[in-house]
mmCIF file of C-alpha atoms and ligand atoms in Angstrom:
data_model
loop_
_atom_site.group_PDB
_atom_site.id
_atom_site.type_symbol
_atom_site.label_atom_id
_atom_site.label_comp_id
_atom_site.label_asym_id
_atom_site.label_seq_id
_atom_site.Cartn_x
_atom_site.Cartn_y
_atom_site.Cartn_z
ATOM 1 C CA MET A 1 110.464 98.421 75.841
ATOM 2 C CA ARG A 2 106.899 98.771 77.063
ATOM 3 C CA LEU A 3 106.951 98.860 80.856
ATOM 4 C CA CYS A 4 104.090 99.079 83.315
ATOM 5 C CA ILE A 5 103.563 98.894 87.041
ATOM 6 C CA TYR A 6 100.705 97.112 88.770
ATOM 7 C CA PRO A 7 100.293 98.792 92.174
ATOM 8 C CA GLY A 8 98.200 97.787 95.155
ATOM 9 C CA THR A 9 98.216 96.835 98.793
ATOM 10 C CA PHE A 10 98.048 93.110 98.048
ATOM 11 C CA ASP A 11 97.050 92.176 101.607
ATOM 12 C CA PRO A 12 97.092 89.476 100.369
ATOM 13 C CA LEU A 13 97.385 88.710 96.641
ATOM 14 C CA THR A 14 94.199 87.089 95.303
ATOM 15 C CA ASN A 15 93.509 85.075 92.166
ATOM 16 C CA GLY A 16 91.744 88.182 90.868
ATOM 17 C CA HIS A 17 94.940 90.204 91.185
ATOM 18 C CA PHE A 18 96.854 87.354 89.568
ATOM 19 C CA ASP A 19 94.409 87.208 86.669
ATOM 20 C CA VAL A 20 94.952 90.932 86.027
ATOM 21 C CA LEU A 21 98.697 90.393 86.282
ATOM 22 C CA GLN A 22 98.671 87.612 83.673
ATOM 23 C CA ARG A 23 96.755 89.851 81.267
ATOM 24 C CA ALA A 24 99.173 92.738 81.834
ATOM 25 C CA ALA A 25 102.149 90.422 81.255
ATOM 26 C CA LYS A 26 100.811 89.650 77.773
ATOM 27 C CA LEU A 27 100.431 93.327 76.908
ATOM 28 C CA PHE A 28 103.749 94.666 78.207
ATOM 29 C CA ASP A 29 107.387 93.662 77.844
ATOM 30 C CA ARG A 30 107.918 94.108 81.564
ATOM 31 C CA VAL A 31 105.471 94.354 84.479
ATOM 32 C CA THR A 32 106.498 95.402 87.975
ATOM 33 C CA VAL A 33 104.081 94.596 90.758
ATOM 34 C CA ALA A 34 104.398 97.525 93.164
ATOM 35 C CA VAL A 35 103.314 96.682 96.709
ATOM 36 C CA ALA A 36 102.460 99.777 98.752
ATOM 37 C CA ILE A 37 104.378 99.960 102.032
ATOM 38 C CA SER A 38 102.077 102.573 103.552
ATOM 39 C CA THR A 39 98.413 101.784 103.553
ATOM 40 C CA PRO A 40 95.488 103.324 105.403
ATOM 41 C CA LYS A 41 94.163 99.778 105.698
ATOM 42 C CA ASN A 42 95.178 97.819 108.773
ATOM 43 C CA ALA A 43 97.285 95.247 106.937
ATOM 44 C CA LEU A 44 97.293 91.656 108.156
ATOM 45 C CA PHE A 45 100.613 90.881 106.440
ATOM 46 C CA SER A 46 103.879 92.796 106.751
ATOM 47 C CA ILE A 47 105.275 94.439 103.631
ATOM 48 C CA GLU A 48 107.912 91.669 103.378
ATOM 49 C CA GLN A 49 105.213 88.989 103.527
ATOM 50 C CA ARG A 50 102.990 90.747 100.975
ATOM 51 C CA VAL A 51 105.914 91.007 98.553
ATOM 52 C CA GLU A 52 106.976 87.398 99.132
ATOM 53 C CA LEU A 53 103.444 86.035 98.622
ATOM 54 C CA VAL A 54 103.433 87.695 95.192
ATOM 55 C CA ARG A 55 106.999 86.675 94.333
ATOM 56 C CA ALA A 56 106.311 82.998 95.019
ATOM 57 C CA ASN A 57 103.664 83.007 92.273
ATOM 58 C CA LEU A 58 105.733 84.548 89.497
ATOM 59 C CA GLY A 59 107.360 81.339 88.243
ATOM 60 C CA GLN A 60 105.294 81.181 85.031
ATOM 61 C CA LEU A 61 105.650 84.905 84.339
ATOM 62 C CA PRO A 62 109.290 85.617 83.409
ATOM 63 C CA ASN A 63 108.626 89.249 82.489
ATOM 64 C CA VAL A 64 107.117 90.124 85.893
ATOM 65 C CA ASP A 65 108.908 91.217 89.048
ATOM 66 C CA VAL A 66 107.744 92.553 92.398
ATOM 67 C CA VAL A 67 109.014 95.353 94.627
ATOM 68 C CA SER A 68 107.699 97.459 97.482
ATOM 69 C CA PHE A 69 107.271 101.199 97.144
ATOM 70 C CA ASP A 70 106.521 104.219 99.275
ATOM 71 C CA GLY A 71 105.564 107.771 98.401
ATOM 72 C CA LEU A 72 103.719 108.922 95.324
ATOM 73 C CA LEU A 73 102.817 106.247 92.813
ATOM 74 C CA VAL A 74 103.565 108.470 89.821
ATOM 75 C CA GLU A 75 107.046 109.188 91.162
ATOM 76 C CA PHE A 76 107.678 105.501 91.521
ATOM 77 C CA ALA A 77 106.370 104.952 87.969
ATOM 78 C CA ARG A 78 108.730 107.645 86.693
ATOM 79 C CA LYS A 79 111.723 106.093 88.483
ATOM 80 C CA GLN A 80 110.840 102.738 86.933
ATOM 81 C CA GLN A 81 110.490 104.446 83.529
ATOM 82 C CA ALA A 82 107.037 102.864 83.276
ATOM 83 C CA GLN A 83 104.676 104.231 80.640
ATOM 84 C CA ALA A 84 101.559 102.879 82.324
ATOM 85 C CA ILE A 85 99.857 101.989 85.574
ATOM 86 C CA ILE A 86 97.651 98.891 85.448
ATOM 87 C CA ARG A 87 94.553 98.729 87.623
ATOM 88 C CA GLY A 88 91.938 96.013 87.829
ATOM 89 C CA LEU A 89 88.307 97.004 87.332
ATOM 90 C CA ARG A 90 86.006 94.379 88.789
ATOM 91 C CA ALA A 91 82.616 96.026 88.852
ATOM 92 C CA LEU A 92 80.888 99.371 88.570
ATOM 93 C CA SER A 93 81.522 99.914 92.286
ATOM 94 C CA ASP A 94 85.272 100.175 91.581
ATOM 95 C CA PHE A 95 84.732 102.838 88.974
ATOM 96 C CA GLU A 96 84.429 106.039 90.981
ATOM 97 C CA PHE A 97 87.486 105.403 93.135
ATOM 98 C CA GLU A 98 89.547 104.285 90.147
ATOM 99 C CA PHE A 99 88.348 107.196 87.987
ATOM 100 C CA ASN A 100 89.412 109.723 90.628
ATOM 101 C CA MET A 101 92.744 108.050 91.184
ATOM 102 C CA ALA A 102 93.507 107.809 87.458
ATOM 103 C CA LEU A 103 92.690 111.470 86.867
ATOM 104 C CA MET A 104 94.661 112.583 89.921
ATOM 105 C CA ASN A 105 97.655 110.562 88.782
ATOM 106 C CA ARG A 106 97.299 112.055 85.291
ATOM 107 C CA HIS A 107 97.277 115.526 86.844
ATOM 108 C CA LEU A 108 100.423 114.698 88.823
ATOM 109 C CA ASP A 109 102.168 113.218 85.791
ATOM 110 C CA PRO A 110 100.515 113.466 82.365
ATOM 111 C CA GLN A 111 103.132 111.102 80.914
ATOM 112 C CA VAL A 112 101.896 108.067 82.836
ATOM 113 C CA GLU A 113 98.743 106.468 81.454
ATOM 114 C CA THR A 114 96.384 104.374 83.606
ATOM 115 C CA ILE A 115 95.098 101.246 81.889
ATOM 116 C CA PHE A 116 92.178 99.264 83.292
ATOM 117 C CA VAL A 117 92.018 95.509 82.945
ATOM 118 C CA MET A 118 88.976 93.418 83.797
ATOM 119 C CA PRO A 119 89.652 90.171 85.638
ATOM 120 C CA LYS A 120 87.759 86.999 84.810
ATOM 121 C CA GLU A 121 84.087 87.218 85.841
ATOM 122 C CA ALA A 122 84.663 84.475 88.425
ATOM 123 C CA TYR A 123 86.810 86.948 90.377
ATOM 124 C CA SER A 124 84.644 90.023 89.955
ATOM 125 C CA TYR A 125 83.412 89.803 93.534
ATOM 126 C CA THR A 126 86.759 88.851 95.114
ATOM 127 C CA SER A 127 88.515 91.238 97.453
ATOM 128 C CA SER A 128 91.329 90.817 99.936
ATOM 129 C CA SER A 129 89.100 91.908 102.844
ATOM 130 C CA LEU A 130 86.367 89.403 102.011
ATOM 131 C CA VAL A 131 88.908 86.614 101.630
ATOM 132 C CA LYS A 132 90.398 87.464 105.042
ATOM 133 C CA GLN A 133 86.960 87.578 106.611
ATOM 134 C CA ILE A 134 85.918 84.220 105.149
ATOM 135 C CA ALA A 135 89.220 82.623 106.201
ATOM 136 C CA SER A 136 88.891 83.990 109.743
ATOM 137 C CA LEU A 137 85.452 82.387 110.000
ATOM 138 C CA GLY A 138 86.689 79.035 108.766
ATOM 139 C CA GLY A 139 85.242 79.293 105.242
ATOM 140 C CA ASP A 140 86.807 77.803 102.122
ATOM 141 C CA ILE A 141 88.984 80.327 100.257
ATOM 142 C CA ALA A 142 90.654 77.903 97.823
ATOM 143 C CA HIS A 143 88.858 79.385 94.803
ATOM 144 C CA PHE A 144 89.994 82.922 95.610
ATOM 145 C CA VAL A 145 93.709 82.783 96.448
ATOM 146 C CA PRO A 146 96.857 80.918 95.357
ATOM 147 C CA ALA A 147 97.775 77.934 97.555
ATOM 148 C CA ASN A 148 100.683 79.725 99.304
ATOM 149 C CA VAL A 149 98.376 82.591 100.247
ATOM 150 C CA ALA A 150 95.783 80.189 101.696
ATOM 151 C CA VAL A 151 98.476 78.615 103.899
ATOM 152 C CA ALA A 152 99.868 82.003 104.957
ATOM 153 C CA LEU A 153 96.374 83.211 105.830
ATOM 154 C CA GLN A 154 95.728 80.200 108.035
ATOM 155 C CA GLN A 155 99.057 80.747 109.816
ATOM 156 C CA ALA A 156 98.527 84.485 110.268
ATOM 157 C CA LEU A 157 94.994 84.045 111.569
ATOM 158 C CA ALA A 158 96.047 81.246 113.953
ATOM 159 C CA LYS A 159 98.527 83.672 115.595
ATOM 160 C CA ARG A 160 95.845 86.274 116.313
HETATM 161 N N1 LIG B 1 90.894 90.905 92.097
HETATM 162 C C1 LIG B 1 90.598 90.831 93.380
HETATM 163 N N2 LIG B 1 90.575 91.879 94.184
HETATM 164 C C2 LIG B 1 90.902 93.053 93.661
HETATM 165 C C3 LIG B 1 91.229 93.209 92.312
HETATM 166 C C4 LIG B 1 91.217 92.058 91.510
HETATM 167 N N3 LIG B 1 91.508 92.097 90.234
HETATM 168 N N4 LIG B 1 91.486 94.511 92.081
HETATM 169 C C5 LIG B 1 91.314 95.132 93.244
HETATM 170 N N5 LIG B 1 90.970 94.251 94.194
HETATM 171 C C6 LIG B 1 90.621 94.541 95.585
HETATM 172 C C7 LIG B 1 91.725 94.348 96.534
HETATM 173 O O1 LIG B 1 91.717 93.043 97.037
HETATM 174 C C8 LIG B 1 91.400 95.369 97.573
HETATM 175 O O2 LIG B 1 90.447 94.825 98.449
HETATM 176 P P1 LIG B 1 90.335 95.295 99.940
HETATM 177 O O3 LIG B 1 89.968 96.750 99.912
HETATM 178 O O4 LIG B 1 89.279 94.426 100.429
HETATM 179 O O5 LIG B 1 91.670 95.091 100.572
HETATM 180 C C9 LIG B 1 90.739 96.486 96.792
HETATM 181 O O6 LIG B 1 90.248 95.899 95.638
HETATM 182 C C10 LIG B 1 91.671 97.556 96.351
HETATM 183 O O7 LIG B 1 92.956 97.093 96.459
HETATM 184 P P2 LIG B 1 94.172 97.258 95.491
HETATM 185 O O8 LIG B 1 93.814 97.026 94.080
HETATM 186 O O9 LIG B 1 95.269 96.458 96.059
HETATM 187 O O10 LIG B 1 94.468 98.742 95.541
HETATM 188 P P3 LIG B 1 94.553 99.630 96.758
HETATM 189 O O11 LIG B 1 93.370 100.504 96.686
HETATM 190 O O12 LIG B 1 94.782 98.894 98.009
HETATM 191 O O13 LIG B 1 95.899 100.370 96.387
HETATM 192 C C11 LIG B 1 97.279 102.221 95.828
HETATM 193 C C12 LIG B 1 95.901 101.699 96.172
HETATM 194 C C13 LIG B 1 98.360 101.622 96.702
HETATM 195 C C14 LIG B 1 97.588 101.914 94.389
HETATM 196 C C15 LIG B 1 97.159 103.751 96.047
HETATM 197 O O14 LIG B 1 96.751 103.980 97.372
HETATM 198 C C16 LIG B 1 98.439 104.502 95.790
HETATM 199 O O15 LIG B 1 98.769 104.776 94.668
HETATM 200 N N6 LIG B 1 99.188 104.839 96.861
HETATM 201 C C17 LIG B 1 100.444 105.564 96.735
HETATM 202 C C18 LIG B 1 100.296 107.029 97.166
HETATM 203 C C19 LIG B 1 99.750 107.859 96.043
HETATM 204 O O16 LIG B 1 100.352 108.040 95.020
HETATM 205 N N7 LIG B 1 98.566 108.407 96.304
HETATM 206 C C20 LIG B 1 97.868 109.221 95.338
HETATM 207 C C21 LIG B 1 96.998 108.376 94.441
HETATM 208 S S1 LIG B 1 96.009 109.369 93.376
#
C-alpha cells in the first residue's frame, strides 16, 4: 500500500488544496489529509470546523480521509505508516519555505519523502488568507472555495 499524508492548516480548505488532493489521490492508494491543530496563524475556524469542511468534500474520493494532528509532522507520518508527505507548490514564492520544511522533515526522518504537486494554474494565486480577506470585504469567492466553505465563511464572518 502506498500511503501519503497531505498536511496543512486548511483555514479553510480552498479549491487549490482540493485540486492537489485529487492529484494525490490518483498517485497513492490512500491519502490522509492532516489538519494541524496548532497553528501560529490566528485561525478563523476551529479545528473541528476545519476538519469537517474537508470531510464534507470527500464524497468523490473514496481513498481519502481526514484527521487532525498535533506535534511533529514526521511523527504523525510515521504513526500513519505514510511513505510520503504531499505539499502543494503554487509559485516560486512558495519554494523557499517548502524547501526548508522538506529538508528539515527529511533530517528529522529520512524515511519520509516530501512530494510536491502543482495545482491547476487557475489556483496558483489562491490562498486561505486572501479568500478570507475577499469574503470579509464582500467579494465573490465562488471560484476559490467549495460551496460548503463559502457558506461557512459567510456565517463565520457574520458572527465577528
Ligand atoms: N491552493 C491554495 N492555497 C494553498 C495551496 C493550494 N494548493 N497550497 C498552499 N496554500 C496556501 C494555504 O491556503 C495557506 O495560505 P495562508 O497562509 O494564506 O493561510 C498557505 O498556502 C500555506 O498553508 P498550508 O499549505 O495549509 O500549509 P501551512 O503552512 O499552513 O501548514 C504545516 C504547515 C501544518 C504542514 C506545518 O506547520 C507543520 O508541519 N506543522 C507541524 C509541526 C512540525 O512538524 N513542524 C516542523 C516542520 S519542518
